[in-house]
Short mmCIF file of C-alpha atoms and ligand atoms in Angstrom, two decimals:
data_model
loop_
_atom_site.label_atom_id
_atom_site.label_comp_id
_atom_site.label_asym_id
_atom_site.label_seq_id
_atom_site.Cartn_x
_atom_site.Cartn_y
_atom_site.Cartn_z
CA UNK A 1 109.81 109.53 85.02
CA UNK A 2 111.69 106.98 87.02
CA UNK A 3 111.01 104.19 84.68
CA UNK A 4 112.18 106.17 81.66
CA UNK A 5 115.64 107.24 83.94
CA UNK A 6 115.43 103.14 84.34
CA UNK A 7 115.39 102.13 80.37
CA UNK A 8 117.69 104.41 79.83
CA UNK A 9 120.04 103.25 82.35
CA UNK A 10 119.92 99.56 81.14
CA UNK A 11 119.97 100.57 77.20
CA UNK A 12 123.28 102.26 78.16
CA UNK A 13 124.36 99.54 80.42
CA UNK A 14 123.49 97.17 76.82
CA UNK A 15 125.80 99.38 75.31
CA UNK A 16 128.66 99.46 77.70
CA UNK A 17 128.14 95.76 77.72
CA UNK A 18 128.77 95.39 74.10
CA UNK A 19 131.52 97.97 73.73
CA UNK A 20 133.18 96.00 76.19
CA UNK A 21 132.97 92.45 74.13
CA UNK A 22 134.04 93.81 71.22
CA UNK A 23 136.52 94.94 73.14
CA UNK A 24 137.32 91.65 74.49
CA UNK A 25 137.34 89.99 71.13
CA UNK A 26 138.97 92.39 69.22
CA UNK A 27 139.22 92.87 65.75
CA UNK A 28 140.30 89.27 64.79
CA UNK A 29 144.01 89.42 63.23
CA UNK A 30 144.89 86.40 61.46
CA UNK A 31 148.24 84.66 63.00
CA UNK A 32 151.64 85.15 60.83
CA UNK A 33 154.09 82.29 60.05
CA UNK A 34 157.44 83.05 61.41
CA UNK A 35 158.74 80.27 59.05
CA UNK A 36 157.73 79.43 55.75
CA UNK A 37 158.78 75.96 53.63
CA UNK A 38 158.10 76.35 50.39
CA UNK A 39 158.54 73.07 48.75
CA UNK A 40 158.54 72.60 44.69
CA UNK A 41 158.35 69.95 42.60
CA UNK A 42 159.99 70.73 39.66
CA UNK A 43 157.68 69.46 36.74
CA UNK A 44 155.22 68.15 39.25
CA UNK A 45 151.49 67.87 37.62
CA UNK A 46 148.41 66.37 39.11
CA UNK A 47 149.29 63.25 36.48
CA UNK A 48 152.25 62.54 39.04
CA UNK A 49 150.86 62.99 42.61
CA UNK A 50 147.78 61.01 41.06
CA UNK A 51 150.03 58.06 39.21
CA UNK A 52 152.87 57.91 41.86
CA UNK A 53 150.76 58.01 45.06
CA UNK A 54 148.56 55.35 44.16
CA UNK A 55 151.63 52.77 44.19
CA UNK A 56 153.40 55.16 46.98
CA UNK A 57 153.46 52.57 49.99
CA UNK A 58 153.27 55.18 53.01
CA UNK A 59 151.52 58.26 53.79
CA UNK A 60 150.62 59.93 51.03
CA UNK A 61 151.65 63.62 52.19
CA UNK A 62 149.57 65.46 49.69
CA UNK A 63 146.13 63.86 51.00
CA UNK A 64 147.03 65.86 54.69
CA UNK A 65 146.33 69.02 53.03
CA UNK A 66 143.29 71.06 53.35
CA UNK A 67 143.58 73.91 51.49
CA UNK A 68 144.22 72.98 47.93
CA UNK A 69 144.69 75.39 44.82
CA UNK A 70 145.36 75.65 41.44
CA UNK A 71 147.98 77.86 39.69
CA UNK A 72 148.56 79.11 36.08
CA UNK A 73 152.00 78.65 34.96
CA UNK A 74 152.43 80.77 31.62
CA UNK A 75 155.59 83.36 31.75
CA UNK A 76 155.79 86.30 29.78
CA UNK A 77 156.70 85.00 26.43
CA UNK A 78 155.46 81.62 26.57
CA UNK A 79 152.17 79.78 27.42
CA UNK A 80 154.42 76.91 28.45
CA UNK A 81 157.23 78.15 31.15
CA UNK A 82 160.18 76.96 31.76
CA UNK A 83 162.09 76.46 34.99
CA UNK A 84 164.36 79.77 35.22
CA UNK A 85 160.73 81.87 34.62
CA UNK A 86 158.67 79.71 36.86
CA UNK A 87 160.77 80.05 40.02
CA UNK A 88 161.17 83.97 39.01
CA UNK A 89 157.99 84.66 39.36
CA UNK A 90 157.29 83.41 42.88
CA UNK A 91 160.47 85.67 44.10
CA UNK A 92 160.24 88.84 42.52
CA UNK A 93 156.37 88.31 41.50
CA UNK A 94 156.45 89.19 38.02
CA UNK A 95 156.66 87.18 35.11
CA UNK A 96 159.46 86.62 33.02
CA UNK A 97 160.93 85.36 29.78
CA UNK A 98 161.99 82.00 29.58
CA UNK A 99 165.22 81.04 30.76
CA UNK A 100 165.58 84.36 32.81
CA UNK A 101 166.64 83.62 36.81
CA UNK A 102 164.99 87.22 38.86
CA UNK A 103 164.97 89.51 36.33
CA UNK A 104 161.20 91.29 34.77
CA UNK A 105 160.17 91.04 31.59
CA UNK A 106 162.40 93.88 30.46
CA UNK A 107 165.15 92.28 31.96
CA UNK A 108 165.70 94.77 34.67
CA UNK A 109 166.77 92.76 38.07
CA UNK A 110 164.08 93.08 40.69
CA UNK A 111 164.34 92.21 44.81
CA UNK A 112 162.96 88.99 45.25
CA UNK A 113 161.61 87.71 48.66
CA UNK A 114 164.72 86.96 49.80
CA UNK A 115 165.80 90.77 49.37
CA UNK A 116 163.35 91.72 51.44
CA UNK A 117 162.88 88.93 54.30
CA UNK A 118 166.82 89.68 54.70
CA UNK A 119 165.91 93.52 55.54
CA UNK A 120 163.93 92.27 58.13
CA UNK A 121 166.49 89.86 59.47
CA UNK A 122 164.86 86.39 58.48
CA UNK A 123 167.05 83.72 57.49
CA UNK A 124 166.95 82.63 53.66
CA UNK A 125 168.01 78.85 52.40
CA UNK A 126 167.23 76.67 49.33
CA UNK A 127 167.79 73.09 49.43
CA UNK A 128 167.36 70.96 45.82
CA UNK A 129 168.25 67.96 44.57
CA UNK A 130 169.88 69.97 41.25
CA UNK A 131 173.05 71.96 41.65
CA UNK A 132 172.17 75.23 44.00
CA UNK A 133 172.75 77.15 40.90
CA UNK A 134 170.50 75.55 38.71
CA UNK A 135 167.28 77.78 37.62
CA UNK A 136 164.73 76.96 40.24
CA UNK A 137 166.90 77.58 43.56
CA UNK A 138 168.73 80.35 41.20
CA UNK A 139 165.71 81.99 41.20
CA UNK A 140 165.01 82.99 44.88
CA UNK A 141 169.00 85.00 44.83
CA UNK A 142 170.22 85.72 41.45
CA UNK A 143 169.21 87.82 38.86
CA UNK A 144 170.71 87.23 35.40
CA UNK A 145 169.03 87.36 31.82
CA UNK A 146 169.96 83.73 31.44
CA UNK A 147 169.65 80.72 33.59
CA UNK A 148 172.97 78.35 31.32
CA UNK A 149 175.21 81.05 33.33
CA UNK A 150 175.60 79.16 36.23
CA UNK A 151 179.08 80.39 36.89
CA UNK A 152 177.78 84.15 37.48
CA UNK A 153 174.81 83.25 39.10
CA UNK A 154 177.17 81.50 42.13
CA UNK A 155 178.31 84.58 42.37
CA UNK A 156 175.25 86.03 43.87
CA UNK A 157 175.85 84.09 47.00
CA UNK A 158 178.66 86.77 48.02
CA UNK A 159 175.72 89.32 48.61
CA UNK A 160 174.37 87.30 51.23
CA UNK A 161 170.67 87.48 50.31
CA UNK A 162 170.71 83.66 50.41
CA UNK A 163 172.03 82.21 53.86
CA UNK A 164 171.97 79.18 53.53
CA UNK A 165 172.25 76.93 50.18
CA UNK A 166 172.83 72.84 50.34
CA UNK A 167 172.74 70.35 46.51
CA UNK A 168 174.86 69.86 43.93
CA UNK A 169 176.74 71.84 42.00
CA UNK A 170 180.82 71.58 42.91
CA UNK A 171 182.13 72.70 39.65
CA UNK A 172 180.34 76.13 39.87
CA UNK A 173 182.40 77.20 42.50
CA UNK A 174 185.31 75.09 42.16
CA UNK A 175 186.21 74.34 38.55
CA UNK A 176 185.21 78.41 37.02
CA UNK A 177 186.09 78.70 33.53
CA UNK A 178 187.59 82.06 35.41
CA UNK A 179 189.68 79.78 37.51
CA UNK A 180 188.32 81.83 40.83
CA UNK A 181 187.83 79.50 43.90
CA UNK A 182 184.40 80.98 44.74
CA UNK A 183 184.57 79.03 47.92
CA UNK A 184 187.33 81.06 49.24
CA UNK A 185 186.14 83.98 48.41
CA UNK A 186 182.87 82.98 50.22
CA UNK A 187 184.47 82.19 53.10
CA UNK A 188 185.59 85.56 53.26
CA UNK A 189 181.97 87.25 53.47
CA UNK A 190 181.39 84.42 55.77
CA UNK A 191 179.93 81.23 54.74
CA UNK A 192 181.15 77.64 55.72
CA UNK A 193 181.50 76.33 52.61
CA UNK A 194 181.92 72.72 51.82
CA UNK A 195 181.84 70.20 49.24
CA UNK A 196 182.16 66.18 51.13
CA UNK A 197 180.02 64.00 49.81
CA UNK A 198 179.92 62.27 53.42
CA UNK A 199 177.22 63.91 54.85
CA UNK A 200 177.86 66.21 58.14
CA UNK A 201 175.61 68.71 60.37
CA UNK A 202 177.28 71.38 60.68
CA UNK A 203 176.02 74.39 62.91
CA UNK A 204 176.52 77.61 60.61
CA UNK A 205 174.79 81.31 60.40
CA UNK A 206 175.69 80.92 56.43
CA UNK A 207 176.35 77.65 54.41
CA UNK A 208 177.17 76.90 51.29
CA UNK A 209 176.79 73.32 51.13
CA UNK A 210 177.22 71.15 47.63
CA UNK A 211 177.67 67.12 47.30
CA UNK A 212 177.85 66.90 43.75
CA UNK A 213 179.38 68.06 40.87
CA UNK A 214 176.46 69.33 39.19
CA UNK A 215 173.13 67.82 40.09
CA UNK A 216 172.97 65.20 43.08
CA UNK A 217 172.52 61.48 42.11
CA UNK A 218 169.24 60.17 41.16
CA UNK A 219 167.17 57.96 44.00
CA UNK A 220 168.03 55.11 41.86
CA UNK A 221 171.56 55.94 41.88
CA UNK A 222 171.63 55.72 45.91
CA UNK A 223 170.75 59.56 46.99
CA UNK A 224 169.23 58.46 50.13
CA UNK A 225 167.02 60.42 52.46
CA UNK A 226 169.33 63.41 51.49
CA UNK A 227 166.85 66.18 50.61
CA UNK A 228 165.28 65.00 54.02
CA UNK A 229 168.40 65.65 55.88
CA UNK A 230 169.24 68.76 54.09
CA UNK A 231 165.66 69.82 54.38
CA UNK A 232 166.63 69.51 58.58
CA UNK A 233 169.88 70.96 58.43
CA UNK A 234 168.55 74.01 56.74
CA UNK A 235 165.63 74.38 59.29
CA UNK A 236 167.51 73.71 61.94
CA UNK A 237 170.25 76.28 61.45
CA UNK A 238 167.99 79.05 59.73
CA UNK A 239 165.58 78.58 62.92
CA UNK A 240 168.87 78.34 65.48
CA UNK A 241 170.77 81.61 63.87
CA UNK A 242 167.30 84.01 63.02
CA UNK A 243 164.19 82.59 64.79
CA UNK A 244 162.15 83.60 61.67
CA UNK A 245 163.05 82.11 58.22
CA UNK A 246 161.94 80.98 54.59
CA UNK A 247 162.91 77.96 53.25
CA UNK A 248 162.98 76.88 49.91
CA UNK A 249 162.86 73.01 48.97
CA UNK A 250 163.02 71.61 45.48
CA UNK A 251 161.86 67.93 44.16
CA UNK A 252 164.55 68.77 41.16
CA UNK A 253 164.36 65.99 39.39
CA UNK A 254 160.86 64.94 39.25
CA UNK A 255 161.70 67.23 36.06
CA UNK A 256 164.25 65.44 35.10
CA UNK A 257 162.44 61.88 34.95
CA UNK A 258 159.59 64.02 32.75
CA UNK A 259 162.05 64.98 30.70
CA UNK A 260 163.46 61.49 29.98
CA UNK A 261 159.90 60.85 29.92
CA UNK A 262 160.81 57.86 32.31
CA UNK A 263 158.01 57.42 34.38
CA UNK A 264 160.06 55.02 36.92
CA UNK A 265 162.57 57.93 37.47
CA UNK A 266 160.22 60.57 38.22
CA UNK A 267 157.84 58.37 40.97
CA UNK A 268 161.04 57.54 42.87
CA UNK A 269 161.64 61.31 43.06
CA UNK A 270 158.39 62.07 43.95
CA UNK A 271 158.34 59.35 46.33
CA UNK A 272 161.09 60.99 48.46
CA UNK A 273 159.48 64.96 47.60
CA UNK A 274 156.45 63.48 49.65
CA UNK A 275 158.59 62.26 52.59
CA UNK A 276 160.10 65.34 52.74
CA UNK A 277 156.96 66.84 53.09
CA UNK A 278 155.26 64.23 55.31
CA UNK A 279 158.38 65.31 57.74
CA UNK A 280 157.74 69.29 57.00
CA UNK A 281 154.09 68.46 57.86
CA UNK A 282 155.19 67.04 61.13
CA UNK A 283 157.00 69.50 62.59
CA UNK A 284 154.90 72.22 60.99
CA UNK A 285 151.83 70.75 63.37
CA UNK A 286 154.37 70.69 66.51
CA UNK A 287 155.60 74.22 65.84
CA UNK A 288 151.71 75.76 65.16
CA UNK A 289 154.15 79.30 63.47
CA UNK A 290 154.91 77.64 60.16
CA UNK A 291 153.26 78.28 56.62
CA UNK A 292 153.96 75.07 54.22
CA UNK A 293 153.28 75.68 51.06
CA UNK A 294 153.38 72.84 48.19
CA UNK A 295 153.24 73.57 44.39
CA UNK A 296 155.07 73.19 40.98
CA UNK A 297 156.39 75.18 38.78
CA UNK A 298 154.51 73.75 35.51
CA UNK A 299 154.11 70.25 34.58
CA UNK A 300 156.83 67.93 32.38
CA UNK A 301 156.31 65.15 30.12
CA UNK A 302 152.26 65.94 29.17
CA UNK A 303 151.56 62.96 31.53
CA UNK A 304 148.69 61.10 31.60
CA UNK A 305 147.21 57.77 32.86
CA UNK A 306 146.00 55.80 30.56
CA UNK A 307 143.94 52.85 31.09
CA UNK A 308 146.31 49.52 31.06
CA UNK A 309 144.62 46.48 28.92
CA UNK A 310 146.68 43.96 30.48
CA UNK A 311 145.80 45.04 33.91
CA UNK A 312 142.85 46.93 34.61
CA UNK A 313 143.36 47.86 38.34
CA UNK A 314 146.25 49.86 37.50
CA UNK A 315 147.17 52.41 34.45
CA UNK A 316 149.66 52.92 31.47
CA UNK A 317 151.99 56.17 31.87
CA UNK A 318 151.97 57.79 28.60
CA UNK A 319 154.54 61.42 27.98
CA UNK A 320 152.87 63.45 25.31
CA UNK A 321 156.06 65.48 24.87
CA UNK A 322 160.05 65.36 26.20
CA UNK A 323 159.22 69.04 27.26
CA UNK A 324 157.05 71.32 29.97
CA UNK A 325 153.07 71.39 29.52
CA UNK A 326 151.30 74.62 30.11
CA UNK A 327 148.67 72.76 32.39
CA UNK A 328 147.36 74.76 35.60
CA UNK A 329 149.21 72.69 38.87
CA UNK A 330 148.23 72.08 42.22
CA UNK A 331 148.87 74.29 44.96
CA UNK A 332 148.70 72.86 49.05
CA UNK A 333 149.14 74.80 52.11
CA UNK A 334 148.83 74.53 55.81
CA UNK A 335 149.50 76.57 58.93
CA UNK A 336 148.92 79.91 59.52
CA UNK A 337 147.64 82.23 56.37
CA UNK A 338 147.29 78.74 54.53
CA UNK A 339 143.54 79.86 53.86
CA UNK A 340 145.15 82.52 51.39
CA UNK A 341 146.55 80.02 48.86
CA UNK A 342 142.61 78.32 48.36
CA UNK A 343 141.17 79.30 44.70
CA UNK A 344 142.45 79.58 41.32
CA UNK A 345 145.20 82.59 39.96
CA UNK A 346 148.07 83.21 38.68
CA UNK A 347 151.67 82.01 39.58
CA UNK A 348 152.06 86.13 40.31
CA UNK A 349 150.10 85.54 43.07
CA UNK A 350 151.90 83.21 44.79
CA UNK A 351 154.29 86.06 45.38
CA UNK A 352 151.99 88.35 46.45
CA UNK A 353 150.34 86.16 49.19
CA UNK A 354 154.33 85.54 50.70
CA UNK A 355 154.22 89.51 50.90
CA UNK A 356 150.78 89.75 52.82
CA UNK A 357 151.52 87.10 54.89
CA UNK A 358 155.17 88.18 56.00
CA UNK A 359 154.67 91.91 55.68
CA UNK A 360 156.46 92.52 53.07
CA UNK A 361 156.89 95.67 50.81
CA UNK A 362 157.65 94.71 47.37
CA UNK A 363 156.98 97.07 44.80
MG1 LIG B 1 164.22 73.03 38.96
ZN1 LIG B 2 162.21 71.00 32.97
#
């Protein structure tokens, strides 16, 4: 009798034991980012990061990733996306026709991420090496059926969904066909806006921010460490004014050199996209709360490396096409919730990972 009242004391003391380590442990919740960088390179393809890394001098940023994917690029009416559709579909999550900036297949307007991080109080920016209204930044905080409207989608900044905005792109607010001086009217709801091209950091809860005219000049036309510096300023403010924030960085012209099918061009722009990121990388590991994320929108040029007769240790760049390629591109994260972007989907999903991660209800 008193060795039964015995085992039955210790198989409940077992069971108290246990209840109290899972209790101790807890149900393991994975950690959120409070800031997320989302870097693209416009047009960049694994025929890129592999050609222009293996001359690339420094750290090759890409290689510090762990967590690599692959995403499909089609949009809705193409196989082969283009840059308006591409960027849509990682901020409102659905794909669209080419040439539309955050608008559905239909063409019905649909909150993006930026929408719905600003509910929440996060801070919102897009830095690019384009103008600010060109398609890819576009993208994340206008919604119109085409992407050549540049003039209207500036107009989106008045609604505030985008906090912070620093590129090119001058004449869009400043030289309207409508004749409006979008700046002033910014300044109303606001912003700081300006348009030096000396550079200046200027502390600022909203910025509009543009150095160019339309695009900013290419590397070999002396840009600098520019997207670098922007890439800071935006962090730096969006962090200082919200605490939590989502950045958006674009590698614009990698595109560009693809399209001119000018391999020379498009390795000096990808050279300074990875420094960017090498820096992003950097502070991401000192902070431990921020998400990078690293991907393209679809390749440009149909790149690839062909082997070089003359010299054998190295390879001949060869474009297939002055257009996009419908090839799958790389995806790299890191931080916390990187584990989510490991695999092969969609660019849809993209989206939907952002909303998991930040708590996000998007419909
Ligand atoms: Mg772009
Ligand atoms: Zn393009």
């Amino acid at each position: 009798m008193k060795r039964i009242f015995t085992m039955k004391l210790l198989s409940l003391l077992a069971f108290l034991l246990t209840l109290n380590a899972s209790a101790w442990a807890g149900p393991k919740k994975p950690k959120k980012p409070k800031h997320v960088i989302f870097l693209i390179g416009d047009g960049m393809g694994l025929a890129q990061i592999s050609g222009a890394m293996s001359t690339y001098k420094g750290q090759n940023a890409f290689e510090r990733f762990k967590v690599i994917g692959f995403s499909k690029t089609s949009s809705a009416d193409n196989y082969v996306t283009d840059s308006g559709a591409g960027a849509t579909v990682f901020s409102i999550g659905k794909k669209a026709k080419n040439g539309a900036i955050g608008v559905d297949s239909a063409e019905k307007s649909k909150d993006g991420l930026f929408e719905l991080l600003k509910i929440k109080g996060w801070g919102t920016g897009v830095v690019a090496t384009s103008s600010i209204t060109h398609a890819t930044p576009a993208a994340f905080y206008a919604h119109v059926i085409s992407r050549k409207s540049q003039d209207e989608i500036s107009e989106f900044l008045v609604r505030k969904t985008c906090d912070i905005a620093i590129g090119g792109g001058n004449q869009f607010f400043l030289k309207r066909k409508d004749n409006r001086n979008l700046y002033n009217e910014l300044t109303e709801f606001g912003y700081l806006t300006l348009h030096d091209t000396s550079w200046v950091e200027p502390l600022a809860n909203k910025l509009i921010y543009t150095l160019a005219e339309d695009g900013m000049p290419k590397m070999s036309e002396g840009r600098g460490d520019f997207l670098l510096k922007a890439t800071k300023l935006a962090s730096r403010n969006l962090q200082h004014h919200y605490g939590n924030y989502f950045l958006m960085v674009e590698g614009s012209q990698i595109d560009w050199g693809g399209h001119d099918n000018d391999y020379e061009y498009m390795a000096a722009e990808l050279y300074d996209f990875n420094e960017v990121i090498n820096a992003v990388l950097d502070a991401a590991i000192k902070d431990g709360n921020t998400l990078v994320v690293v991907t393209a929108d679809h390749e440009t040029g149909g790149l690839s490396l062909l082997e070089n007769k003359e010299d054998k240790s190295t390879f001949k760049p060869n474009y297939a096409s002055k257009g996009h390629s419908g090839i799958m591109v790389p995806v790299f994260a890191f931080g916390p919730g990187a584990e989510e972007f490991a695999g092969i989907y969609e660019n849809t999903a993209i989206h939907y990972k952002f909303l998991k991660l930040l708590g996000l209800n998007g419909k």
